[in-house]
Structures are given as C-alpha cells and as structure tokens.
PDB file of C-alpha atoms in Angstrom:
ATOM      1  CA  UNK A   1      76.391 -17.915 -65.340  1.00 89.00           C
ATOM      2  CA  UNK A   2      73.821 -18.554 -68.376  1.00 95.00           C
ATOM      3  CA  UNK A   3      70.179 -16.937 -67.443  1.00 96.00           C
ATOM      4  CA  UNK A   4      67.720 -19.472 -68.309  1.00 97.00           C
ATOM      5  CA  UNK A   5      63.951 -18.292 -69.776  1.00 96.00           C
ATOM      6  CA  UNK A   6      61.105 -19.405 -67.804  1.00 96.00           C
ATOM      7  CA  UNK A   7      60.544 -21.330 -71.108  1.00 94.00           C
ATOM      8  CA  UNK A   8      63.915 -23.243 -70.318  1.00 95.00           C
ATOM      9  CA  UNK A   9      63.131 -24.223 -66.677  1.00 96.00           C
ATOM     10  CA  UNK A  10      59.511 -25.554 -67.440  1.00 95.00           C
ATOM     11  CA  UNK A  11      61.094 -27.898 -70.514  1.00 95.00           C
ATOM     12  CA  UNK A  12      63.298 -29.147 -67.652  1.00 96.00           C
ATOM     13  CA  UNK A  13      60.962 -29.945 -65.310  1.00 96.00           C
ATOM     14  CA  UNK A  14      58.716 -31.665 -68.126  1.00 95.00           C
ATOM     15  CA  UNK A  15      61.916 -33.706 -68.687  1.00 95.00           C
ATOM     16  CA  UNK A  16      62.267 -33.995 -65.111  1.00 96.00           C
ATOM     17  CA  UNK A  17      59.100 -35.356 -63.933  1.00 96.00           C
ATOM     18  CA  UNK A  18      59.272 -37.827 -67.251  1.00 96.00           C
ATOM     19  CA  UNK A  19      62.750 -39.787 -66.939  1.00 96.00           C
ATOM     20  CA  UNK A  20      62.178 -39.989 -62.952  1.00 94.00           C
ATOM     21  CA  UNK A  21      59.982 -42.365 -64.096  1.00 95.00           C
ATOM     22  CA  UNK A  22      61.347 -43.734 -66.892  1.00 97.00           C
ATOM     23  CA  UNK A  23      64.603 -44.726 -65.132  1.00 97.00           C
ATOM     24  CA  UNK A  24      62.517 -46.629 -62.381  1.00 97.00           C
ATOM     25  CA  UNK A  25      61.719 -48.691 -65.331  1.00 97.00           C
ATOM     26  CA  UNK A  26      63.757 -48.772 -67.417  1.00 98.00           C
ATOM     27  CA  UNK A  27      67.450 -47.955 -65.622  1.00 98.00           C
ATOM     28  CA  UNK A  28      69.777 -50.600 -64.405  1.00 98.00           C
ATOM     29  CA  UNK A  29      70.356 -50.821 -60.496  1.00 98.00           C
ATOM     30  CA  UNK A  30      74.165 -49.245 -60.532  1.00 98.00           C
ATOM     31  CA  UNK A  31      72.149 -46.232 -62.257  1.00 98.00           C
ATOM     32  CA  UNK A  32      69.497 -45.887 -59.667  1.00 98.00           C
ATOM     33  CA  UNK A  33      71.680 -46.454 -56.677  1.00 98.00           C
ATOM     34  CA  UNK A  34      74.014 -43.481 -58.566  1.00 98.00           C
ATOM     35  CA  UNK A  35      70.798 -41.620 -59.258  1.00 97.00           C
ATOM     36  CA  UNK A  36      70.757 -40.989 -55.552  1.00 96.00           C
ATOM     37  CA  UNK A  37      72.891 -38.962 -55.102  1.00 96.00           C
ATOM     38  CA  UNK A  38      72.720 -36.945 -58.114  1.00 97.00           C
ATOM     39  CA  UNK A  39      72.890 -33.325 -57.937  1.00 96.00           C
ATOM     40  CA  UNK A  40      69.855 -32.957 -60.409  1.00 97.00           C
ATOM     41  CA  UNK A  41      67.265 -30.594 -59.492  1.00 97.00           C
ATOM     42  CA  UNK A  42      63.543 -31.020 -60.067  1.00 96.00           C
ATOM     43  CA  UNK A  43      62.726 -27.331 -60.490  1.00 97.00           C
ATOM     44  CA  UNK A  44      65.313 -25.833 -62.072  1.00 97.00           C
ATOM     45  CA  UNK A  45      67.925 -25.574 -64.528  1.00 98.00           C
ATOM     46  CA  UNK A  46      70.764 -26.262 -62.839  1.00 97.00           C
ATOM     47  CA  UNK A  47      74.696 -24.086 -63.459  1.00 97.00           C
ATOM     48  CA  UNK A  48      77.715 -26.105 -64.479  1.00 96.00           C
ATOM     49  CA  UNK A  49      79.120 -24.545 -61.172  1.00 96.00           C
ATOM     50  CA  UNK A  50      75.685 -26.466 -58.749  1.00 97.00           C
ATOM     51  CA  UNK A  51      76.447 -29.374 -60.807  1.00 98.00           C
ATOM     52  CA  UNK A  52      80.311 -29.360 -60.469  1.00 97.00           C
ATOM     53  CA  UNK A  53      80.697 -28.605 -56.834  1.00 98.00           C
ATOM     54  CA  UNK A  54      78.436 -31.645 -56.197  1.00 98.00           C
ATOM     55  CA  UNK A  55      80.390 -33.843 -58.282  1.00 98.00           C
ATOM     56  CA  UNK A  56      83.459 -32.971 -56.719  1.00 98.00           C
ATOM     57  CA  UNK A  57      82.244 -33.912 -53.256  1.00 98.00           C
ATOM     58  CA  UNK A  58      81.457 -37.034 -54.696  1.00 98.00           C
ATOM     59  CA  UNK A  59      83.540 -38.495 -57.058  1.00 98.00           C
ATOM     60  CA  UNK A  60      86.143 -35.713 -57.715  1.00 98.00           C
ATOM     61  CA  UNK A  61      84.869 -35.132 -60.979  1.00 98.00           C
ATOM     62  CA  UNK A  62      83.898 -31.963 -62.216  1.00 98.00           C
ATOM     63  CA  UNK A  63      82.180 -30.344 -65.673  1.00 97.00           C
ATOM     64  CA  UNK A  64      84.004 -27.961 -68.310  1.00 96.00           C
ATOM     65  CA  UNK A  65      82.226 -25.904 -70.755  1.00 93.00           C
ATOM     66  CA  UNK A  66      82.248 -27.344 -74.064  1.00 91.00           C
ATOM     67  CA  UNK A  67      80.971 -24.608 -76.809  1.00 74.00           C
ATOM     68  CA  UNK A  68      80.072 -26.930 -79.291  1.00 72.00           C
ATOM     69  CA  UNK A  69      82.140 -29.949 -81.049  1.00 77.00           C
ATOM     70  CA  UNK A  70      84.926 -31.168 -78.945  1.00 90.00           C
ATOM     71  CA  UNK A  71      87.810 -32.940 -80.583  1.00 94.00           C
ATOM     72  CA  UNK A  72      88.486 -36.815 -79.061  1.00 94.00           C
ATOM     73  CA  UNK A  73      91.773 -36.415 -77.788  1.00 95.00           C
ATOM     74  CA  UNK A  74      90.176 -33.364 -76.197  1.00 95.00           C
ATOM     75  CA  UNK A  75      86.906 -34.629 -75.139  1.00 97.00           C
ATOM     76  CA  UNK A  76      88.160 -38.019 -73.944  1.00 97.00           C
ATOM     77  CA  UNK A  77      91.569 -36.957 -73.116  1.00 97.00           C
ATOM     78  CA  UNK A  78      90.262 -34.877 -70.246  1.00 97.00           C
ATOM     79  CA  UNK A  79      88.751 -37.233 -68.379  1.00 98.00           C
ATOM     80  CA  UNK A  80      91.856 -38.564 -67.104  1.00 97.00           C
ATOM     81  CA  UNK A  81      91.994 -35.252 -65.183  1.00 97.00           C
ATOM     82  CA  UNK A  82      88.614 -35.726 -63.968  1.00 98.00           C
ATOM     83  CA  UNK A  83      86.643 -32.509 -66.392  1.00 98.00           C
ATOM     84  CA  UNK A  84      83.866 -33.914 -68.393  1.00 98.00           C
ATOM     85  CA  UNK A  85      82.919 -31.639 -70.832  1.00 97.00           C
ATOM     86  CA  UNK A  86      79.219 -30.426 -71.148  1.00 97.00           C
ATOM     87  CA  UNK A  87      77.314 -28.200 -72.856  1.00 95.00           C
ATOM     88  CA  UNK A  88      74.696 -25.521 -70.949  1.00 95.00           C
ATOM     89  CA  UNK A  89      71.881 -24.926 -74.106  1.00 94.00           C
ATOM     90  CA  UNK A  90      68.528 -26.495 -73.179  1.00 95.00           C
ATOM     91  CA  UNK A  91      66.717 -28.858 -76.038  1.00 91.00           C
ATOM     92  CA  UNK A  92      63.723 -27.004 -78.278  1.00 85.00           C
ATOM     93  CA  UNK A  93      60.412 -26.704 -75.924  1.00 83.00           C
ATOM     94  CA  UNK A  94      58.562 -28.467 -78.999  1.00 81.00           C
ATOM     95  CA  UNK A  95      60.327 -31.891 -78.386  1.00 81.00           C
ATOM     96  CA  UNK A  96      61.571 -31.930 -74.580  1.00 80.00           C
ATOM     97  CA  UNK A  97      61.670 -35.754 -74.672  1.00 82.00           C
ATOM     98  CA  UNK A  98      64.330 -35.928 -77.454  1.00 77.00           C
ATOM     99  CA  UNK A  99      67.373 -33.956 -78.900  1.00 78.00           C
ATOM    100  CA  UNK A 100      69.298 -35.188 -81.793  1.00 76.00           C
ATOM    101  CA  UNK A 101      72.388 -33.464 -80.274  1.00 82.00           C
ATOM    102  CA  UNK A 102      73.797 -33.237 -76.510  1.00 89.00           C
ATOM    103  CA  UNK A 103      72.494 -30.351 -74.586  1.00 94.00           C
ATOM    104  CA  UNK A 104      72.604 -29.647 -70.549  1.00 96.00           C
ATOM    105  CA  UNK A 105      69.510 -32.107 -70.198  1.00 95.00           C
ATOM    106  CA  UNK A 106      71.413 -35.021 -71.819  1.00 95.00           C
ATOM    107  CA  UNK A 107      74.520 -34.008 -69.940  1.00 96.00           C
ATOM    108  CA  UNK A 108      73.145 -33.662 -66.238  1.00 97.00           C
ATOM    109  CA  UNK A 109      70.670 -36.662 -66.122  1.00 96.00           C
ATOM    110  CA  UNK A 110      73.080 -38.726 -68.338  1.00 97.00           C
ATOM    111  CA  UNK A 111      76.630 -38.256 -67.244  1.00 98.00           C
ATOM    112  CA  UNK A 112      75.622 -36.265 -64.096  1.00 98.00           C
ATOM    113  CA  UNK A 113      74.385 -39.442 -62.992  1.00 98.00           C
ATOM    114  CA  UNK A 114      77.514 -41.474 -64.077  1.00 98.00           C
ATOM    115  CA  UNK A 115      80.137 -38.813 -62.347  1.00 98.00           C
ATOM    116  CA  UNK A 116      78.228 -39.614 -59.296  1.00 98.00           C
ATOM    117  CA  UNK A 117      79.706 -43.349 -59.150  1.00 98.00           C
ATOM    118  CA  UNK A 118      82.825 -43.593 -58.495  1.00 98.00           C
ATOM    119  CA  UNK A 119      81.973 -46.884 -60.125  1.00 97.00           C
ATOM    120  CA  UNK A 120      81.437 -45.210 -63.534  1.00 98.00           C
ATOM    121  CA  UNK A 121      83.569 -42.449 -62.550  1.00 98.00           C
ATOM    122  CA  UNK A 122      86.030 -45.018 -62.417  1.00 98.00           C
ATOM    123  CA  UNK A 123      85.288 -46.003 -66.166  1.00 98.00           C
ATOM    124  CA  UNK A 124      85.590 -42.238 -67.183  1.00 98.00           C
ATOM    125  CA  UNK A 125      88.829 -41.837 -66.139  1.00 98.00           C
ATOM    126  CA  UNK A 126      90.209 -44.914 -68.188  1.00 98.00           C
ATOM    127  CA  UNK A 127      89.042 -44.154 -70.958  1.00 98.00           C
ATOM    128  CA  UNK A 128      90.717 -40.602 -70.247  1.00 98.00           C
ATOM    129  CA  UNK A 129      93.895 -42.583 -69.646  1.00 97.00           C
ATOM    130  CA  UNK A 130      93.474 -44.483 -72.794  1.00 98.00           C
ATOM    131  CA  UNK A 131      92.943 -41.367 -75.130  1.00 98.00           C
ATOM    132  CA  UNK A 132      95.908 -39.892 -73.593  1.00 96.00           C
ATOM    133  CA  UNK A 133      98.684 -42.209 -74.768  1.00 95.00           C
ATOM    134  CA  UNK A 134      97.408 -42.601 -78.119  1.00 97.00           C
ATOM    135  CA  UNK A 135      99.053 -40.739 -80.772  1.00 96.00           C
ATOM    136  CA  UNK A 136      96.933 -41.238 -84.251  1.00 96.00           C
ATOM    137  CA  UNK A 137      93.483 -39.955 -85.188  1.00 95.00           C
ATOM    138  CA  UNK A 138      92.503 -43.281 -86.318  1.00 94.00           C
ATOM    139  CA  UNK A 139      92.721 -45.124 -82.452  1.00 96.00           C
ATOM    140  CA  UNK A 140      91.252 -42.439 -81.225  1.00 96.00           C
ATOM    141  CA  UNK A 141      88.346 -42.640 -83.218  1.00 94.00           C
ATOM    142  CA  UNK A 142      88.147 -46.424 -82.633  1.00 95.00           C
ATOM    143  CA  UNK A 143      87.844 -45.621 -79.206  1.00 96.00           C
ATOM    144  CA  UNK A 144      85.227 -43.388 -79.219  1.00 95.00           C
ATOM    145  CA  UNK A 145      83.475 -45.755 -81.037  1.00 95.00           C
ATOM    146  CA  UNK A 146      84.092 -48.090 -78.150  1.00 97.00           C
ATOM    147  CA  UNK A 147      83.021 -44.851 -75.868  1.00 97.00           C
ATOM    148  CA  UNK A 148      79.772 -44.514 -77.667  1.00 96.00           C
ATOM    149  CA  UNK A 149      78.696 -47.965 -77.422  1.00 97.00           C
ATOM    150  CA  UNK A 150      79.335 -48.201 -73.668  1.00 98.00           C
ATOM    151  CA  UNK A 151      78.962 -45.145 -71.816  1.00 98.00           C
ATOM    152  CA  UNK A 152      76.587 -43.364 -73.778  1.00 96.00           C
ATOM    153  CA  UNK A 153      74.450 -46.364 -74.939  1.00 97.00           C
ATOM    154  CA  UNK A 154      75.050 -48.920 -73.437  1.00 98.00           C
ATOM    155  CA  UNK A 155      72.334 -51.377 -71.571  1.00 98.00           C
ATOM    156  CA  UNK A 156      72.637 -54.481 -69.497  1.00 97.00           C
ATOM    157  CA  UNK A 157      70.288 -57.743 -69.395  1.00 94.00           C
ATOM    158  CA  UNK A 158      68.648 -57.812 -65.447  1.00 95.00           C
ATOM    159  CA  UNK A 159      66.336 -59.879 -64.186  1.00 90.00           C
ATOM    160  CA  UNK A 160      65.507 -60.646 -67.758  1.00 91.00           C
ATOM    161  CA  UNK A 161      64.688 -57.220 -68.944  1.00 95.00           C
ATOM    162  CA  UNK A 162      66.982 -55.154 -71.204  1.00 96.00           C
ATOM    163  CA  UNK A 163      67.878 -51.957 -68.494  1.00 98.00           C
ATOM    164  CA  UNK A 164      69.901 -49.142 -69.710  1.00 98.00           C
ATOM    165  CA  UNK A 165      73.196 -47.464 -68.463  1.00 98.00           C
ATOM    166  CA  UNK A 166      74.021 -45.395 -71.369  1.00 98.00           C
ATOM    167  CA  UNK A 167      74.285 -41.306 -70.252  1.00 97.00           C
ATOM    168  CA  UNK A 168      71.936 -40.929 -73.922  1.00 95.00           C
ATOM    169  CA  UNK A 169      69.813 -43.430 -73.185  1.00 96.00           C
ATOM    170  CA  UNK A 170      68.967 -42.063 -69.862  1.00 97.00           C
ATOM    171  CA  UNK A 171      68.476 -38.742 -71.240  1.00 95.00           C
ATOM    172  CA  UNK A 172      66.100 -39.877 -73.748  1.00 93.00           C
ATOM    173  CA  UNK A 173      62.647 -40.512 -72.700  1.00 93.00           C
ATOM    174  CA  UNK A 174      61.942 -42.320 -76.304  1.00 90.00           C
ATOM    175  CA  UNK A 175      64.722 -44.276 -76.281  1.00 93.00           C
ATOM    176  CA  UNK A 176      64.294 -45.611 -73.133  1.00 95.00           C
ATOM    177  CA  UNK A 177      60.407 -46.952 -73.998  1.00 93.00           C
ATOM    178  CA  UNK A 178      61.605 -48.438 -77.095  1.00 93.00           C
ATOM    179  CA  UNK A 179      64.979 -50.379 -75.913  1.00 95.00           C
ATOM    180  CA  UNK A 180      62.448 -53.991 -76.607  1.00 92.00           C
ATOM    181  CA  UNK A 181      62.935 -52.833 -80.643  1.00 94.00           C
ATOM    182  CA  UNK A 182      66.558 -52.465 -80.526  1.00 95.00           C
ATOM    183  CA  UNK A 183      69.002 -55.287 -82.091  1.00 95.00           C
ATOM    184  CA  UNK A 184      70.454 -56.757 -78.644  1.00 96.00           C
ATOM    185  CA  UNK A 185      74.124 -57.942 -79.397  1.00 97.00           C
ATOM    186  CA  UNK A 186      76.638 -59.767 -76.598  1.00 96.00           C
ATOM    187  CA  UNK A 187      79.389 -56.849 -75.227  1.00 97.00           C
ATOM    188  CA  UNK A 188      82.150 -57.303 -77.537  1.00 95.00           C
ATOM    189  CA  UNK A 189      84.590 -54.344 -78.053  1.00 93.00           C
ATOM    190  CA  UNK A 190      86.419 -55.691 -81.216  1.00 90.00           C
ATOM    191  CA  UNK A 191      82.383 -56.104 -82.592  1.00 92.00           C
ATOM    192  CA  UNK A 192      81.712 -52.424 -82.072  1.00 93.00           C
ATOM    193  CA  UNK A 193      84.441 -51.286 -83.349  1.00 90.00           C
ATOM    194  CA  UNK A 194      83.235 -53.044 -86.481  1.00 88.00           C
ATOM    195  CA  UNK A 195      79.743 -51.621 -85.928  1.00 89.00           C
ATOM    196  CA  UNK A 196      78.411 -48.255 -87.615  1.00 81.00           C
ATOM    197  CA  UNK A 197      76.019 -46.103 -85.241  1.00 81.00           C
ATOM    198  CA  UNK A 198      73.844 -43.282 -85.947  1.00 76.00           C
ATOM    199  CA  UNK A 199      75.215 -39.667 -84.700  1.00 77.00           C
ATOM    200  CA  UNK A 200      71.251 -38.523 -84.801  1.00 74.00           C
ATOM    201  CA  UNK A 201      68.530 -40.555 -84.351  1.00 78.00           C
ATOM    202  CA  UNK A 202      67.783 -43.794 -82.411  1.00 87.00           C
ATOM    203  CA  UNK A 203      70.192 -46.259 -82.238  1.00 91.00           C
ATOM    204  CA  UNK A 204      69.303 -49.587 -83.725  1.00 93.00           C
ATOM    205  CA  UNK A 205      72.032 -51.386 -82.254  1.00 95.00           C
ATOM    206  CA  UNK A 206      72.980 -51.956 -78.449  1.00 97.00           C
ATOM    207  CA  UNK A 207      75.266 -54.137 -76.490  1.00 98.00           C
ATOM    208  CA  UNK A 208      74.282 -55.948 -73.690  1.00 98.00           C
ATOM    209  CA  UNK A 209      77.088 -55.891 -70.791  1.00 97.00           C
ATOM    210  CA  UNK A 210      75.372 -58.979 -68.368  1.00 93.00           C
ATOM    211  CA  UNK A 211      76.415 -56.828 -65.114  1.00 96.00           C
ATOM    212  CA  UNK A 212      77.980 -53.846 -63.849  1.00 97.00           C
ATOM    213  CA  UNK A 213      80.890 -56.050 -63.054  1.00 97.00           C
ATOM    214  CA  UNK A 214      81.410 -57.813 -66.447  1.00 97.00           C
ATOM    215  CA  UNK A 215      81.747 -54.407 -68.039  1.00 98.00           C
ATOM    216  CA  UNK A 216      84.179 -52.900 -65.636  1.00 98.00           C
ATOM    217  CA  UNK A 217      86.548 -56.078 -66.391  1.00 97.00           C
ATOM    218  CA  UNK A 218      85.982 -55.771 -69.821  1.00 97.00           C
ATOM    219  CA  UNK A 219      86.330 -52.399 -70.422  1.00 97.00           C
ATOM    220  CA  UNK A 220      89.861 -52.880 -68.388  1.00 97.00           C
ATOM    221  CA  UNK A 221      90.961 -55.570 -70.502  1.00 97.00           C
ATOM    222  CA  UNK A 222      90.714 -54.089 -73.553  1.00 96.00           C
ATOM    223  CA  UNK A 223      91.369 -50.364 -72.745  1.00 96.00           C
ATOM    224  CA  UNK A 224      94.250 -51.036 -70.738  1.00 94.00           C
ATOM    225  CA  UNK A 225      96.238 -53.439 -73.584  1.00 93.00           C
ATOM    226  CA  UNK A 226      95.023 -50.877 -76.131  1.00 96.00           C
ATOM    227  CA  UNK A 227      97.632 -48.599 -78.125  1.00 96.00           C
ATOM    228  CA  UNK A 228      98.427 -47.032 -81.657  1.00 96.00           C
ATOM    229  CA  UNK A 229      99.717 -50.377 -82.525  1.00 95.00           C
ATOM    230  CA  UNK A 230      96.888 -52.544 -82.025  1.00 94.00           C
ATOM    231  CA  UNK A 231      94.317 -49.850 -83.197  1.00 94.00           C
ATOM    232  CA  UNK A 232      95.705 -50.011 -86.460  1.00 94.00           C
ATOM    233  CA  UNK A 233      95.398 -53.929 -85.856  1.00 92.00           C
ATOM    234  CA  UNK A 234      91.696 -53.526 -85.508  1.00 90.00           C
ATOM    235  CA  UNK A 235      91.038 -50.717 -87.998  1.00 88.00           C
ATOM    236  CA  UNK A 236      91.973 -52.932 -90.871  1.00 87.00           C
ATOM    237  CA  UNK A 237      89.617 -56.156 -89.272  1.00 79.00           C
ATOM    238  CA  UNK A 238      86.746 -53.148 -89.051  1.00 74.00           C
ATOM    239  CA  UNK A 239      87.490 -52.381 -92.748  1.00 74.00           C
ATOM    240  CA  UNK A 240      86.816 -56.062 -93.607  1.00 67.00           C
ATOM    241  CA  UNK A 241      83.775 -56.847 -92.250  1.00 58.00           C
ATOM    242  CA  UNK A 242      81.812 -53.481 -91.311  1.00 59.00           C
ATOM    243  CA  UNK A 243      78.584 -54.232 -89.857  1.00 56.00           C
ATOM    244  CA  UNK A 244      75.817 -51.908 -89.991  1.00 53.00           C
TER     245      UNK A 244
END
C-alpha cells in the first residue's frame, strides 16, 4: 500500500475536476459510456488493489505493479492474461495537467477507463495475444508502435469533431485542448509503423479510426495475420520510407 501526501491527493483532484470536463468535450462516446463505470475516485488517490478489484468485476482485467520501464514482450505480453501494468507515483504538483512520463494519473483515467470496456478490454487482450507468439525484438517493437498509435493516442472523427480514445490523450488535459493542431492522418497500421512519434512531448501526429467499430476490425485484421515473418516484411518497407 503506497501512503500518498496530502500534496498527492490535492494534484489528483486538480486533475480530477479538470479531465471530467475535458472528456465531455473532447472524449469519444465508447470512452464516456466506459467512463461510467470507472472505478476513478474524485477525492482520492486511489490503490492498485481499489482499482483492480473494480476492474475485475468488470472486465476481468486487473493492474500489476510496474517499477519503472517494462520490456514489450513483458508489458504487452501480459495482457493476454488480463494484468496491465501501471505505475503508482503521482505527476510533480507544479504541472498536474501534464507528465512527460506515465504515472498513476495517466494510468487510472487512461487505461482505467479502457479496462472498463470489455470493448477495449477486448483490444488489450489481442494485442497481448499478438506479443505473445512473436519471437524477435524487431516485431515486437513494430507492434508497439502500432500499440502507441492506437491505444494510447489514438482519436476518432464524430460528428465532425476530432474526439480522442487514446489512454494518454485522456490523461492529458493539454493534449486534449489542442487535438485541432495535430496532423490528422486516415487509420492505417502499415503507415504507423512507418511513422516516428515522440516518447515526451505532444504528439504531432494522430490517426483517425472513423468509429469504434472500424478500429476493432482493423486492429483484428492486422494483429491477428501478424507474425515474425511479416514484421520483418514491414520493417524493411518502414526503413524505406520513414515518415516523421
């Protein structure tokens, strides 16, 4: 059990009381119907374990301590299994509205909110299948790249508005206000894996994925046909036409 400062719990409920609002605006409706039922407190810093038993309930899903970097077979491997792994260090008081790095804020509002859809539960787990029957570094890095594009930025056009469903969008009170700046480009996995992104700082680039639907189906075909084979396939395509 981590003790949170008093310090802690007031950054949270700054956060809190800003992306509640934010997400009204600027969320798509698969988030917002998933939001629901989130187990995200408004007062409070929440445990892993008050997180993890709700998750459970609802999707089966439940969160595993990561101390820091977690490798991708690791990180994404797990999800097959149904453990996410999160982190439990709260963002600097001085800049509650953005971290440069995952902490329990990003994690619980983000993914919390996924892992309470068995729709995007659903999309978890796949890409936990995925990771698990690959064998070199190289496709697994591909598909993290397809991982980071998707789940943790992606966005989706709705009634003609740019909405996001990413788990770092939603944890990211600028990002969210500042999605009308971003470089818009059609979902295409072979395109992001030929597109660079920015480990810290905003992201320049997003894909749009039309519907909830459209990037279920796509996310299918592609992760279910994809192997060592075909990721070297791709990785030399990438290393011909990089896009930034």
């Amino acid at each position: 059990m981590v003790e949170y400062s008093e310090a802690e719990h007031a950054t949270w409920r700054a956060v809190h009381a800003a992306l509640a609002g934010a997400h009204r605006e600027f969320a798509c409706r698969a988030v917002l119907e998933a939001g629901e039922a989130a187990p995200i407190p408004a007062d409070h810093v929440p445990q892993h374990a008050e997180v993890g038993a709700a998750l459970r309930r609802l999707t089966g899903f439940d969160l595993t301590l990561a101390g820091g970097f977690v490798e991708n077979r690791r990180f994404l491997g797990s999800m097959e299994d149904g453990y996410f792994h999160a982190v439990q260090f709260v963002r600097h008081p001085a800049i509650p509205l953005y971290t440069p790095e995952p902490d329990v804020i990003h994690d619980v509002f983000g993914h919390g909110i996924h892992l309470s859809s068995n729709r995007f539960a659903d999309l978890y787990r796949l890409f936990g299948r995925t990771a698990a029957r690959l064998g070199t570094g190289e496709a697994l890095d591909l598909l993290s790249r397809v991982y980071w594009f998707t789940l943790e930025f992606g966005v989706m056009a709705e009634d003609g508005a740019v909405k996001a469903y990413g788990a770092a969008l939603l944890s990211s009170y600028g990002e969210l206000g500042r999605l009308d700046r971003c470089e818009i480009r059609e979902l295409d996995v072979r395109e992001m894996i030929r597109t660079h992104y920015r480990v810290s700082g905003y992201q320049p680039v997003l894909f749009d994925a039309r519907s909830m639907e459209y990037l279920t189906d796509t996310l299918a075909d592609f992760l279910e046909g994809f192997d060592d084979e075909e990721a070297a396939r791709l990785a030399a395509i990438a290393s011909a036409g990089d896009r930034s």
